[in-house]
């Protein structure tokens, strides 16, 4: 699972921190930090966190495609 | 032969390029997508590099930005070196080329290097833009240097200094202007933040530049000589003196491109040297120079996370729906900075302002909001540790409310007079 937060939109309500403290946390009073690639065991908590966000700042995704390594291209 | 399948090539595989690709797919684009990136990494989030990464709280492998599958072809670790408009080809550093039907330019910026090459090459001298930069700098900081010199107290430099203090490292922060971040936020707010930087133990030197970086015989940084004659012993230096736009590959293309960026309109459509919209070429993110419809002022590049996202969505909309329903990007610009335990948020374009006024809290209190005006119109607002009030200020900016606006919150000052944006300092 990948997590991306729009920190312009975030207003530090902290609901995600309550829902998944292993993934989201405050630094200082209002600065949110988070793990973009949380451990699989926290996925349900992260989903609850995204739903709990009052300003809908959290985007979750599960991209399944691998991005090819450098020089493995071949489009020409 | 099958029917031609349209190909959109996106040059630049960071936030702006990635979000353009994701928005194209979300908007129903079913043609070929090609993403070209000069870094060997898949798209990652840059803002944490100067904060959680340097402080050692998160690794650079945990900053993934992709949230959907793109069915794209990726060319990573290869820079674009040229654009053949007539042949509709992007030339690559490995000698190859990629044809396109339509093109998105999202090549961003790079850190401005220290201007003296042999000093820049000293061990311990860093810039911070990409995750490889961050990994190298992190390793040097983790080794416990006696003092870190940070050259430039813009947002990146200030955040680097903050991370160094998190690690308990001694930091000297040297800034040409009268206050940290004064170019973006003005002197009053920059000075208020500078007071807090000093309270966190930063040796802040404003109105000062670094004259020379001095190494030992082993080529290791040892000292910096400052413009005021002072000498600072430092074994790590971080040069955070702005950025250079990655536009060299577009020289000779006939597009309106110079060191300020790729000139485009508010729909992200690239302009040519005559100022005409070029069919099928778009620019997004830090490299795009444009004039926001809401503000008077010269076209400018907005090097912020939110602008990259806003422009990506605008460009993708226009790529999938043009020529009907062309949309301008009118989202109010915003950015944030986290440093020294403070959460700084900005809406609008405070750098355009001629005056600034305190609206809530106090410059000497934990939280405050300042409002910015230009020619009697509200153009921006900046808060420290007050993120939940910014929607109201955004509305004032959207309305082009008269400046100074009347703000009568419970924590508003009884009396506040606007001050010139660079009070007490010569305009740079």
Tab-separated table of C-alpha atoms in Angstrom:
chain	number	residue	atom	x	y	z
A	1	UNK	CA	0.000	0.000	0.000
A	2	UNK	CA	1.155	3.512	-0.823
A	3	UNK	CA	0.044	6.550	1.167
A	4	UNK	CA	0.264	10.136	-0.089
A	5	UNK	CA	-1.012	13.076	1.933
A	6	UNK	CA	-1.690	16.494	0.485
A	7	UNK	CA	-0.066	18.499	3.272
A	8	UNK	CA	-1.517	21.724	1.883
A	9	UNK	CA	-4.961	20.309	2.442
A	10	UNK	CA	-4.084	18.736	5.813
A	11	UNK	CA	-5.187	20.888	8.740
A	12	UNK	CA	-3.606	18.747	11.448
A	13	UNK	CA	-6.850	17.450	12.933
A	14	UNK	CA	-4.888	14.350	13.843
A	15	UNK	CA	-7.567	11.763	13.188
A	16	UNK	CA	-5.054	9.682	11.204
A	17	UNK	CA	-2.683	9.713	14.169
A	18	UNK	CA	-5.390	8.239	16.379
A	19	UNK	CA	-6.303	5.630	13.765
A	20	UNK	CA	-2.787	4.483	12.839
A	21	UNK	CA	-0.151	5.893	15.196
A	22	UNK	CA	2.479	3.559	13.731
A	23	UNK	CA	2.145	5.282	10.341
A	24	UNK	CA	1.160	8.891	11.086
A	25	UNK	CA	2.523	11.154	13.805
A	26	UNK	CA	2.897	14.778	14.746
A	27	UNK	CA	6.217	16.483	15.090
A	28	UNK	CA	5.838	19.605	17.174
A	29	UNK	CA	2.237	20.640	17.601
A	30	UNK	CA	0.983	20.700	14.036
A	31	UNK	CA	3.494	19.097	11.636
A	32	UNK	CA	2.343	15.738	10.296
A	33	UNK	CA	4.856	13.062	9.312
A	34	UNK	CA	4.039	9.712	7.769
A	35	UNK	CA	5.373	6.558	6.171
A	36	UNK	CA	4.427	6.466	2.467
A	37	UNK	CA	4.890	2.677	2.380
A	38	UNK	CA	3.415	1.327	5.623
A	39	UNK	CA	3.868	-2.242	6.703
A	40	UNK	CA	1.074	-4.542	5.506
A	41	UNK	CA	-0.098	-5.215	9.045
A	42	UNK	CA	-1.204	-1.573	9.362
A	43	UNK	CA	-3.275	-1.487	6.175
A	44	UNK	CA	-6.659	-1.679	7.859
A	45	UNK	CA	-5.700	1.041	10.296
A	46	UNK	CA	-4.470	3.210	7.427
A	47	UNK	CA	-7.756	2.713	5.583
A	48	UNK	CA	-9.595	3.857	8.704
A	49	UNK	CA	-7.256	6.829	8.924
A	50	UNK	CA	-8.030	7.882	5.352
A	51	UNK	CA	-11.766	7.656	5.998
A	52	UNK	CA	-11.427	9.549	9.275
A	53	UNK	CA	-9.627	12.526	7.734
A	54	UNK	CA	-12.073	15.441	7.928
A	55	UNK	CA	-10.447	17.250	4.984
A	56	UNK	CA	-9.878	14.144	2.816
A	57	UNK	CA	-6.154	14.788	2.486
A	58	UNK	CA	-5.061	11.129	2.393
A	59	UNK	CA	-4.816	9.173	-0.862
A	60	UNK	CA	-4.231	5.431	-0.770
A	61	UNK	CA	-3.229	3.191	-3.626
A	62	UNK	CA	-2.009	-0.279	-4.350
A	63	UNK	CA	-0.099	-0.054	-7.606
A	64	UNK	CA	0.685	-3.558	-8.806
A	65	UNK	CA	2.839	-2.746	-11.816
A	66	UNK	CA	6.553	-2.751	-11.309
A	67	UNK	CA	8.473	0.197	-12.650
A	68	UNK	CA	11.281	-1.144	-14.800
A	69	UNK	CA	14.832	-0.604	-13.676
A	70	UNK	CA	16.939	2.013	-15.466
A	71	UNK	CA	17.978	1.250	-19.021
A	72	UNK	CA	15.372	-1.495	-19.290
A	73	UNK	CA	13.269	0.778	-21.502
A	74	UNK	CA	13.053	-0.109	-25.122
A	75	UNK	CA	10.478	2.364	-26.361
A	76	UNK	CA	11.986	3.955	-29.384
B	1	UNK	CA	-0.762	-2.142	-39.573
B	2	UNK	CA	-3.064	-1.323	-36.749
B	3	UNK	CA	-4.570	2.107	-36.403
B	4	UNK	CA	-2.235	4.682	-34.906
B	5	UNK	CA	-2.481	4.744	-31.144
B	6	UNK	CA	-1.809	8.185	-29.784
B	7	UNK	CA	1.319	8.529	-27.669
B	8	UNK	CA	1.794	11.145	-24.948
B	9	UNK	CA	5.364	11.477	-23.744
B	10	UNK	CA	6.003	13.035	-20.336
B	11	UNK	CA	9.556	14.239	-19.820
B	12	UNK	CA	10.168	14.299	-16.082
B	13	UNK	CA	9.144	11.493	-13.738
B	14	UNK	CA	8.745	13.309	-10.458
B	15	UNK	CA	5.572	14.661	-8.854
B	16	UNK	CA	4.361	16.839	-11.754
B	17	UNK	CA	5.033	14.223	-14.428
B	18	UNK	CA	3.607	11.373	-12.376
B	19	UNK	CA	0.450	13.267	-11.438
B	20	UNK	CA	-0.069	14.232	-15.075
B	21	UNK	CA	0.131	10.562	-16.034
B	22	UNK	CA	-2.204	9.476	-13.238
B	23	UNK	CA	-4.710	12.204	-14.109
B	24	UNK	CA	-4.570	11.281	-17.795
B	25	UNK	CA	-5.473	7.691	-17.020
B	26	UNK	CA	-8.129	8.765	-14.515
B	27	UNK	CA	-9.531	11.049	-17.212
B	28	UNK	CA	-9.869	8.193	-19.667
B	29	UNK	CA	-6.755	8.490	-21.807
B	30	UNK	CA	-6.212	5.058	-23.344
B	31	UNK	CA	-3.299	5.804	-25.643
B	32	UNK	CA	0.371	5.129	-25.031
B	33	UNK	CA	2.042	6.852	-22.102
B	34	UNK	CA	5.801	7.175	-21.824
B	35	UNK	CA	7.531	8.662	-18.785
B	36	UNK	CA	11.151	9.742	-19.069
B	37	UNK	CA	13.152	10.515	-15.930
B	38	UNK	CA	16.809	11.389	-15.491
B	39	UNK	CA	16.923	9.891	-11.999
B	40	UNK	CA	17.141	6.094	-11.743
B	41	UNK	CA	14.334	5.983	-9.176
B	42	UNK	CA	10.621	5.644	-9.559
B	43	UNK	CA	8.739	8.786	-8.492
B	44	UNK	CA	9.248	9.710	-4.852
B	45	UNK	CA	8.160	12.528	-2.586
B	46	UNK	CA	10.773	15.263	-2.209
B	47	UNK	CA	9.528	17.363	0.740
B	48	UNK	CA	10.498	14.734	3.348
B	49	UNK	CA	14.119	14.700	2.133
B	50	UNK	CA	15.074	17.808	4.110
B	51	UNK	CA	12.999	16.798	7.133
B	52	UNK	CA	12.292	13.184	8.108
B	53	UNK	CA	15.005	11.718	5.886
B	54	UNK	CA	17.885	13.879	7.114
B	55	UNK	CA	16.737	13.431	10.697
B	56	UNK	CA	16.876	9.684	10.170
B	57	UNK	CA	13.211	9.114	10.917
B	58	UNK	CA	12.387	7.664	7.494
B	59	UNK	CA	14.458	6.135	4.722
B	60	UNK	CA	14.502	7.295	1.112
B	61	UNK	CA	13.053	3.933	0.060
B	62	UNK	CA	9.778	4.788	1.791
B	63	UNK	CA	8.704	7.878	-0.161
B	64	UNK	CA	6.741	6.285	-3.008
B	65	UNK	CA	4.315	8.612	-4.792
B	66	UNK	CA	2.463	6.255	-7.136
B	67	UNK	CA	-1.068	5.454	-6.077
B	68	UNK	CA	-2.337	3.799	-9.258
B	69	UNK	CA	-1.227	1.666	-12.156
B	70	UNK	CA	-0.458	3.646	-15.273
B	71	UNK	CA	0.097	1.089	-18.019
B	72	UNK	CA	2.980	3.373	-18.939
B	73	UNK	CA	6.387	2.703	-20.355
B	74	UNK	CA	9.122	4.068	-18.153
B	75	UNK	CA	12.517	5.283	-19.245
B	76	UNK	CA	14.333	5.994	-16.002
B	77	UNK	CA	17.944	6.987	-15.520
B	78	UNK	CA	18.086	8.680	-18.897
B	79	UNK	CA	17.869	12.433	-19.406
B	80	UNK	CA	16.242	14.149	-22.340
B	81	UNK	CA	18.846	16.089	-24.276
B	82	UNK	CA	16.885	17.653	-27.099
B	83	UNK	CA	13.517	18.334	-28.646
B	84	UNK	CA	12.874	18.007	-32.370
B	85	UNK	CA	9.537	19.738	-32.773
B	86	UNK	CA	9.248	19.164	-36.494
B	87	UNK	CA	10.053	15.483	-36.158
B	88	UNK	CA	8.074	15.231	-32.909
B	89	UNK	CA	10.952	13.483	-31.185
B	90	UNK	CA	12.593	13.739	-27.782
B	91	UNK	CA	16.302	13.000	-27.937
B	92	UNK	CA	17.852	11.068	-25.078
B	93	UNK	CA	21.251	11.052	-23.381
B	94	UNK	CA	21.816	7.422	-24.371
B	95	UNK	CA	21.653	8.362	-28.047
B	96	UNK	CA	18.134	7.128	-28.561
B	97	UNK	CA	14.982	9.084	-29.175
B	98	UNK	CA	11.280	8.776	-28.466
B	99	UNK	CA	8.561	9.941	-30.805
B	100	UNK	CA	5.462	11.659	-29.484
B	101	UNK	CA	2.102	12.907	-30.619
B	102	UNK	CA	1.780	15.220	-27.648
B	103	UNK	CA	4.389	16.175	-25.083
B	104	UNK	CA	4.388	17.197	-21.435
B	105	UNK	CA	7.466	19.049	-20.165
B	106	UNK	CA	8.001	18.344	-16.466
B	107	UNK	CA	11.778	18.426	-16.102
B	108	UNK	CA	11.757	20.510	-12.929
B	109	UNK	CA	14.801	22.095	-11.401
B	110	UNK	CA	18.149	21.104	-9.949
B	111	UNK	CA	19.994	22.571	-7.009
B	112	UNK	CA	22.138	25.590	-7.815
B	113	UNK	CA	25.673	24.325	-7.215
B	114	UNK	CA	28.337	26.158	-5.239
B	115	UNK	CA	29.837	28.453	-7.885
B	116	UNK	CA	33.507	27.523	-7.408
B	117	UNK	CA	33.950	24.012	-8.782
B	118	UNK	CA	37.026	22.986	-6.764
B	119	UNK	CA	35.340	24.144	-3.544
B	120	UNK	CA	32.107	22.382	-4.484
B	121	UNK	CA	34.118	19.183	-4.990
B	122	UNK	CA	35.449	19.128	-1.405
B	123	UNK	CA	34.343	16.136	0.644
B	124	UNK	CA	31.551	17.238	2.922
B	125	UNK	CA	30.049	19.823	0.541
B	126	UNK	CA	26.510	18.932	-0.472
B	127	UNK	CA	23.438	20.128	-2.293
B	128	UNK	CA	19.995	18.676	-1.606
B	129	UNK	CA	17.527	18.036	-4.375
B	130	UNK	CA	17.210	14.310	-5.076
B	131	UNK	CA	17.122	11.219	-2.935
B	132	UNK	CA	20.724	10.325	-3.781
B	133	UNK	CA	21.740	13.773	-2.486
B	134	UNK	CA	19.721	13.091	0.661
B	135	UNK	CA	21.321	9.681	1.211
B	136	UNK	CA	24.819	11.141	0.860
B	137	UNK	CA	24.079	14.055	3.180
B	138	UNK	CA	22.324	11.798	5.678
B	139	UNK	CA	25.428	9.602	5.851
B	140	UNK	CA	27.643	12.607	6.571
B	141	UNK	CA	25.257	13.909	9.239
B	142	UNK	CA	24.942	10.501	10.870
B	143	UNK	CA	28.728	10.426	11.216
B	144	UNK	CA	28.415	13.269	13.739
B	145	UNK	CA	30.215	16.287	12.275
B	146	UNK	CA	31.389	18.970	14.696
B	147	UNK	CA	29.499	21.686	12.835
B	148	UNK	CA	27.305	21.910	9.757
B	149	UNK	CA	27.333	25.038	7.627
B	150	UNK	CA	24.102	25.714	5.747
B	151	UNK	CA	24.427	28.241	2.940
B	152	UNK	CA	21.094	29.976	2.379
B	153	UNK	CA	18.145	30.220	4.774
B	154	UNK	CA	15.360	29.684	2.305
B	155	UNK	CA	12.918	26.860	2.978
B	156	UNK	CA	15.318	24.049	2.113
B	157	UNK	CA	18.212	25.534	4.060
B	158	UNK	CA	16.039	26.292	7.081
B	159	UNK	CA	14.614	22.767	7.081
B	160	UNK	CA	18.097	21.274	6.767
B	161	UNK	CA	19.221	23.381	9.738
B	162	UNK	CA	16.201	22.149	11.683
B	163	UNK	CA	17.014	18.513	10.946
B	164	UNK	CA	20.615	19.083	12.027
B	165	UNK	CA	19.369	20.478	15.347
B	166	UNK	CA	17.089	17.429	15.697
B	167	UNK	CA	20.270	15.380	15.492
B	168	UNK	CA	21.969	17.546	18.104
B	169	UNK	CA	24.472	18.950	15.600
B	170	UNK	CA	25.906	22.454	15.791
B	171	UNK	CA	24.672	24.516	12.838
B	172	UNK	CA	25.708	27.823	11.309
B	173	UNK	CA	23.066	29.135	8.903
B	174	UNK	CA	24.304	31.905	6.623
B	175	UNK	CA	21.819	34.013	4.696
B	176	UNK	CA	22.335	36.846	2.251
B	177	UNK	CA	19.004	38.538	3.049
B	178	UNK	CA	17.902	40.364	6.162
B	179	UNK	CA	15.928	37.411	7.549
B	180	UNK	CA	15.379	33.728	6.786
B	181	UNK	CA	12.949	33.165	3.914
B	182	UNK	CA	12.555	36.937	3.528
B	183	UNK	CA	12.383	36.606	-0.247
B	184	UNK	CA	9.244	34.493	0.045
B	185	UNK	CA	7.703	35.735	3.292
B	186	UNK	CA	9.071	39.248	3.815
B	187	UNK	CA	11.195	40.624	6.613
B	188	UNK	CA	8.626	40.748	9.420
B	189	UNK	CA	7.622	37.080	9.222
B	190	UNK	CA	11.121	35.937	8.285
B	191	UNK	CA	12.540	37.719	11.322
B	192	UNK	CA	9.927	36.158	13.611
B	193	UNK	CA	10.936	32.729	12.343
B	194	UNK	CA	14.622	33.644	12.635
B	195	UNK	CA	14.114	34.354	16.342
B	196	UNK	CA	12.794	30.830	16.759
B	197	UNK	CA	15.660	29.343	14.748
B	198	UNK	CA	18.107	31.024	17.126
B	199	UNK	CA	16.080	29.839	20.130
B	200	UNK	CA	16.625	26.302	18.821
B	201	UNK	CA	20.363	26.842	18.904
B	202	UNK	CA	21.078	27.824	15.309
B	203	UNK	CA	23.975	30.192	14.766
B	204	UNK	CA	22.072	32.361	12.260
B	205	UNK	CA	24.068	34.949	10.315
B	206	UNK	CA	21.861	37.219	8.220
B	207	UNK	CA	23.073	39.863	5.798
B	208	UNK	CA	26.067	37.604	5.275
B	209	UNK	CA	27.414	35.455	2.468
B	210	UNK	CA	30.024	32.733	2.280
B	211	UNK	CA	33.119	34.004	0.504
B	212	UNK	CA	34.962	30.690	0.294
B	213	UNK	CA	34.840	27.075	1.360
B	214	UNK	CA	38.256	25.892	2.517
B	215	UNK	CA	39.475	22.306	2.522
B	216	UNK	CA	42.475	20.474	3.918
B	217	UNK	CA	45.132	18.585	1.950
B	218	UNK	CA	42.948	15.518	1.833
B	219	UNK	CA	40.256	17.507	0.069
B	220	UNK	CA	37.972	17.554	3.074
B	221	UNK	CA	35.963	20.660	3.979
B	222	UNK	CA	37.326	22.348	7.103
B	223	UNK	CA	36.280	25.992	7.137
B	224	UNK	CA	34.154	28.645	5.546
B	225	UNK	CA	35.222	32.246	5.196
B	226	UNK	CA	32.306	34.645	5.496
B	227	UNK	CA	31.789	38.016	3.833
B	228	UNK	CA	32.202	39.808	7.174
B	229	UNK	CA	35.666	38.297	7.622
B	230	UNK	CA	34.595	35.704	10.164
B	231	UNK	CA	35.799	32.129	9.773
B	232	UNK	CA	33.554	29.183	10.681
B	233	UNK	CA	34.970	25.718	11.277
B	234	UNK	CA	32.660	23.200	9.598
B	235	UNK	CA	33.173	19.706	8.240
B	236	UNK	CA	29.862	19.506	6.391
B	237	UNK	CA	28.301	22.232	4.242
B	238	UNK	CA	24.920	22.219	2.559
B	239	UNK	CA	24.577	24.664	-0.308
B	240	UNK	CA	20.904	25.664	-0.354
B	241	UNK	CA	20.978	28.751	-2.519
B	242	UNK	CA	18.122	28.118	-4.869
B	243	UNK	CA	17.621	26.179	-8.049
B	244	UNK	CA	18.295	26.106	-11.757
B	245	UNK	CA	15.581	25.066	-14.184
B	246	UNK	CA	16.201	22.040	-16.325
B	247	UNK	CA	15.578	23.721	-19.658
B	248	UNK	CA	18.860	23.236	-21.521
B	249	UNK	CA	17.425	20.342	-23.531
B	250	UNK	CA	14.864	22.756	-25.016
B	251	UNK	CA	17.313	25.332	-26.322
B	252	UNK	CA	16.917	25.878	-30.025
B	253	UNK	CA	13.434	24.393	-30.016
B	254	UNK	CA	11.730	27.714	-30.777
B	255	UNK	CA	9.787	27.567	-27.535
B	256	UNK	CA	9.647	30.480	-25.096
B	257	UNK	CA	12.291	29.068	-22.797
B	258	UNK	CA	14.981	30.712	-20.731
B	259	UNK	CA	16.568	30.398	-17.293
B	260	UNK	CA	13.253	31.432	-15.713
B	261	UNK	CA	11.491	28.374	-17.115
B	262	UNK	CA	9.239	27.236	-19.930
B	263	UNK	CA	6.685	29.947	-20.573
B	264	UNK	CA	3.165	28.580	-20.697
B	265	UNK	CA	-0.361	29.906	-20.377
B	266	UNK	CA	-2.666	29.183	-17.410
B	267	UNK	CA	-3.921	26.116	-19.274
B	268	UNK	CA	-0.323	24.774	-19.165
B	269	UNK	CA	0.015	25.129	-22.947
B	270	UNK	CA	3.566	25.963	-23.952
B	271	UNK	CA	4.133	29.228	-25.818
B	272	UNK	CA	6.578	29.756	-28.640
B	273	UNK	CA	8.991	32.655	-28.939
B	274	UNK	CA	6.213	34.713	-30.572
B	275	UNK	CA	3.962	34.098	-27.586
B	276	UNK	CA	1.614	31.791	-29.524
B	277	UNK	CA	0.255	28.547	-28.074
B	278	UNK	CA	2.104	25.540	-29.457
B	279	UNK	CA	-0.192	22.693	-30.429
B	280	UNK	CA	0.171	19.606	-28.277
B	281	UNK	CA	2.929	20.800	-25.927
B	282	UNK	CA	2.317	21.333	-22.221
B	283	UNK	CA	4.500	22.312	-19.267
B	284	UNK	CA	3.874	21.512	-15.598
B	285	UNK	CA	5.597	21.841	-12.255
B	286	UNK	CA	8.741	23.659	-11.189
B	287	UNK	CA	9.945	24.210	-14.752
B	288	UNK	CA	6.741	25.927	-15.927
B	289	UNK	CA	6.642	29.725	-15.887
B	290	UNK	CA	3.190	31.236	-16.082
B	291	UNK	CA	0.995	34.026	-14.828
B	292	UNK	CA	-1.702	32.960	-12.413
B	293	UNK	CA	-5.048	34.492	-13.489
B	294	UNK	CA	-5.782	35.659	-9.950
B	295	UNK	CA	-2.681	37.785	-9.507
B	296	UNK	CA	-1.058	40.734	-11.191
B	297	UNK	CA	2.590	40.193	-11.687
B	298	UNK	CA	5.132	38.773	-14.052
B	299	UNK	CA	4.871	35.145	-15.156
B	300	UNK	CA	6.803	33.077	-12.670
B	301	UNK	CA	7.578	29.474	-11.812
B	302	UNK	CA	6.032	28.288	-8.552
B	303	UNK	CA	8.349	25.651	-7.134
B	304	UNK	CA	5.887	24.021	-4.814
B	305	UNK	CA	4.358	20.590	-4.362
B	306	UNK	CA	0.815	21.901	-4.662
B	307	UNK	CA	1.518	23.774	-7.884
B	308	UNK	CA	2.905	20.617	-9.463
B	309	UNK	CA	-0.302	18.774	-8.585
B	310	UNK	CA	-2.591	21.610	-9.687
B	311	UNK	CA	-0.828	22.049	-13.009
B	312	UNK	CA	-0.676	18.303	-13.623
B	313	UNK	CA	-4.439	18.049	-13.207
B	314	UNK	CA	-4.977	21.071	-15.441
B	315	UNK	CA	-2.682	19.758	-18.167
B	316	UNK	CA	-4.235	16.292	-18.039
B	317	UNK	CA	-7.718	17.785	-18.287
B	318	UNK	CA	-6.715	19.843	-21.288
B	319	UNK	CA	-4.880	16.930	-22.924
B	320	UNK	CA	-7.953	14.741	-22.730
B	321	UNK	CA	-10.605	17.383	-23.435
B	322	UNK	CA	-8.969	19.983	-25.667
B	323	UNK	CA	-9.857	21.779	-27.818
B	324	UNK	CA	-13.275	21.937	-26.149
B	325	UNK	CA	-13.489	22.815	-22.497
B	326	UNK	CA	-9.981	24.157	-22.059
B	327	UNK	CA	-9.510	24.861	-18.376
B	328	UNK	CA	-7.223	27.377	-16.718
B	329	UNK	CA	-5.459	26.489	-13.501
B	330	UNK	CA	-7.031	28.884	-11.022
B	331	UNK	CA	-6.328	26.942	-7.827
B	332	UNK	CA	-4.981	29.289	-5.151
B	333	UNK	CA	-1.298	28.410	-4.723
B	334	UNK	CA	-0.261	26.971	-1.385
B	335	UNK	CA	2.812	25.545	0.277
B	336	UNK	CA	3.974	24.420	3.671
B	337	UNK	CA	7.206	24.086	5.602
B	338	UNK	CA	7.909	22.135	8.774
B	339	UNK	CA	10.918	23.301	10.767
B	340	UNK	CA	11.962	23.677	14.401
B	341	UNK	CA	8.666	22.188	15.546
B	342	UNK	CA	6.748	24.874	13.605
B	343	UNK	CA	4.186	24.208	10.902
B	344	UNK	CA	4.305	27.070	8.393
B	345	UNK	CA	1.524	27.294	5.812
B	346	UNK	CA	1.130	29.747	2.973
B	347	UNK	CA	-1.778	30.475	0.647
B	348	UNK	CA	-1.750	32.867	-2.283
B	349	UNK	CA	1.458	34.442	-3.495
B	350	UNK	CA	2.999	36.324	-0.562
B	351	UNK	CA	6.194	36.911	-2.522
B	352	UNK	CA	4.288	39.356	-4.737
B	353	UNK	CA	3.301	41.556	-1.792
B	354	UNK	CA	4.426	45.089	-1.081
B	355	UNK	CA	3.072	45.095	2.500
B	356	UNK	CA	2.363	42.604	5.276
B	357	UNK	CA	0.240	42.890	8.432
B	358	UNK	CA	-0.250	40.719	11.497
B	359	UNK	CA	-3.821	39.341	11.508
B	360	UNK	CA	-3.930	36.817	14.363
B	361	UNK	CA	-1.710	35.840	17.259
B	362	UNK	CA	1.643	37.523	17.662
B	363	UNK	CA	5.059	37.348	16.072
B	364	UNK	CA	6.392	36.641	19.579
B	365	UNK	CA	3.723	34.059	20.345
B	366	UNK	CA	3.556	30.394	19.426
B	367	UNK	CA	1.153	30.925	16.563
B	368	UNK	CA	0.316	33.766	14.233
B	369	UNK	CA	-1.174	34.611	10.875
B	370	UNK	CA	0.145	37.382	8.635
B	371	UNK	CA	-1.690	38.741	5.601
B	372	UNK	CA	0.043	40.042	2.497
B	373	UNK	CA	-1.102	42.808	0.149
B	374	UNK	CA	-0.074	44.263	-3.155
B	375	UNK	CA	-1.411	47.586	-4.403
B	376	UNK	CA	-4.213	47.428	-1.830
B	377	UNK	CA	-5.320	43.880	-2.745
B	378	UNK	CA	-4.937	40.824	-0.482
B	379	UNK	CA	-2.595	38.387	-2.254
B	380	UNK	CA	-1.416	35.987	0.424
B	381	UNK	CA	-1.476	34.741	3.994
B	382	UNK	CA	1.068	32.825	6.050
B	383	UNK	CA	0.415	31.023	9.301
B	384	UNK	CA	2.687	29.518	11.902
B	385	UNK	CA	1.098	26.680	13.888
B	386	UNK	CA	-2.368	27.763	12.856
B	387	UNK	CA	-3.332	25.519	9.928
B	388	UNK	CA	-7.072	25.433	10.575
B	389	UNK	CA	-7.758	29.102	9.854
B	390	UNK	CA	-6.300	29.226	6.365
B	391	UNK	CA	-9.500	28.486	4.428
B	392	UNK	CA	-10.854	31.918	5.369
B	393	UNK	CA	-7.717	33.645	4.173
B	394	UNK	CA	-7.809	31.663	0.944
B	395	UNK	CA	-11.309	33.047	0.402
B	396	UNK	CA	-10.046	36.620	0.880
B	397	UNK	CA	-7.385	36.004	-1.749
B	398	UNK	CA	-9.880	34.479	-4.191
B	399	UNK	CA	-12.145	37.506	-3.703
B	400	UNK	CA	-9.206	39.872	-4.179
B	401	UNK	CA	-10.303	41.498	-0.919
B	402	UNK	CA	-9.046	44.971	-0.094
B	403	UNK	CA	-5.776	45.059	1.865
B	404	UNK	CA	-5.460	45.254	4.797
B	405	UNK	CA	-8.588	43.152	5.326
B	406	UNK	CA	-10.489	43.660	8.549
B	407	UNK	CA	-9.811	40.555	10.640
B	408	UNK	CA	-11.391	40.590	14.078
B	409	UNK	CA	-10.697	37.130	15.460
B	410	UNK	CA	-10.491	36.642	19.219
B	411	UNK	CA	-6.706	36.540	18.947
B	412	UNK	CA	-6.349	39.424	16.497
B	413	UNK	CA	-4.141	42.294	17.621
B	414	UNK	CA	-6.004	45.398	18.770
B	415	UNK	CA	-4.025	47.493	16.362
B	416	UNK	CA	-1.718	46.445	13.570
B	417	UNK	CA	-0.182	48.594	10.890
B	418	UNK	CA	0.999	47.078	7.624
B	419	UNK	CA	4.745	47.211	7.193
B	420	UNK	CA	6.706	47.218	3.936
B	421	UNK	CA	7.436	43.677	2.848
B	422	UNK	CA	11.216	44.125	3.023
B	423	UNK	CA	11.312	46.655	5.816
B	424	UNK	CA	14.810	47.443	6.959
B	425	UNK	CA	16.408	45.650	4.069
B	426	UNK	CA	17.497	46.611	0.619
B	427	UNK	CA	15.543	44.839	-2.079
B	428	UNK	CA	17.796	42.093	-3.404
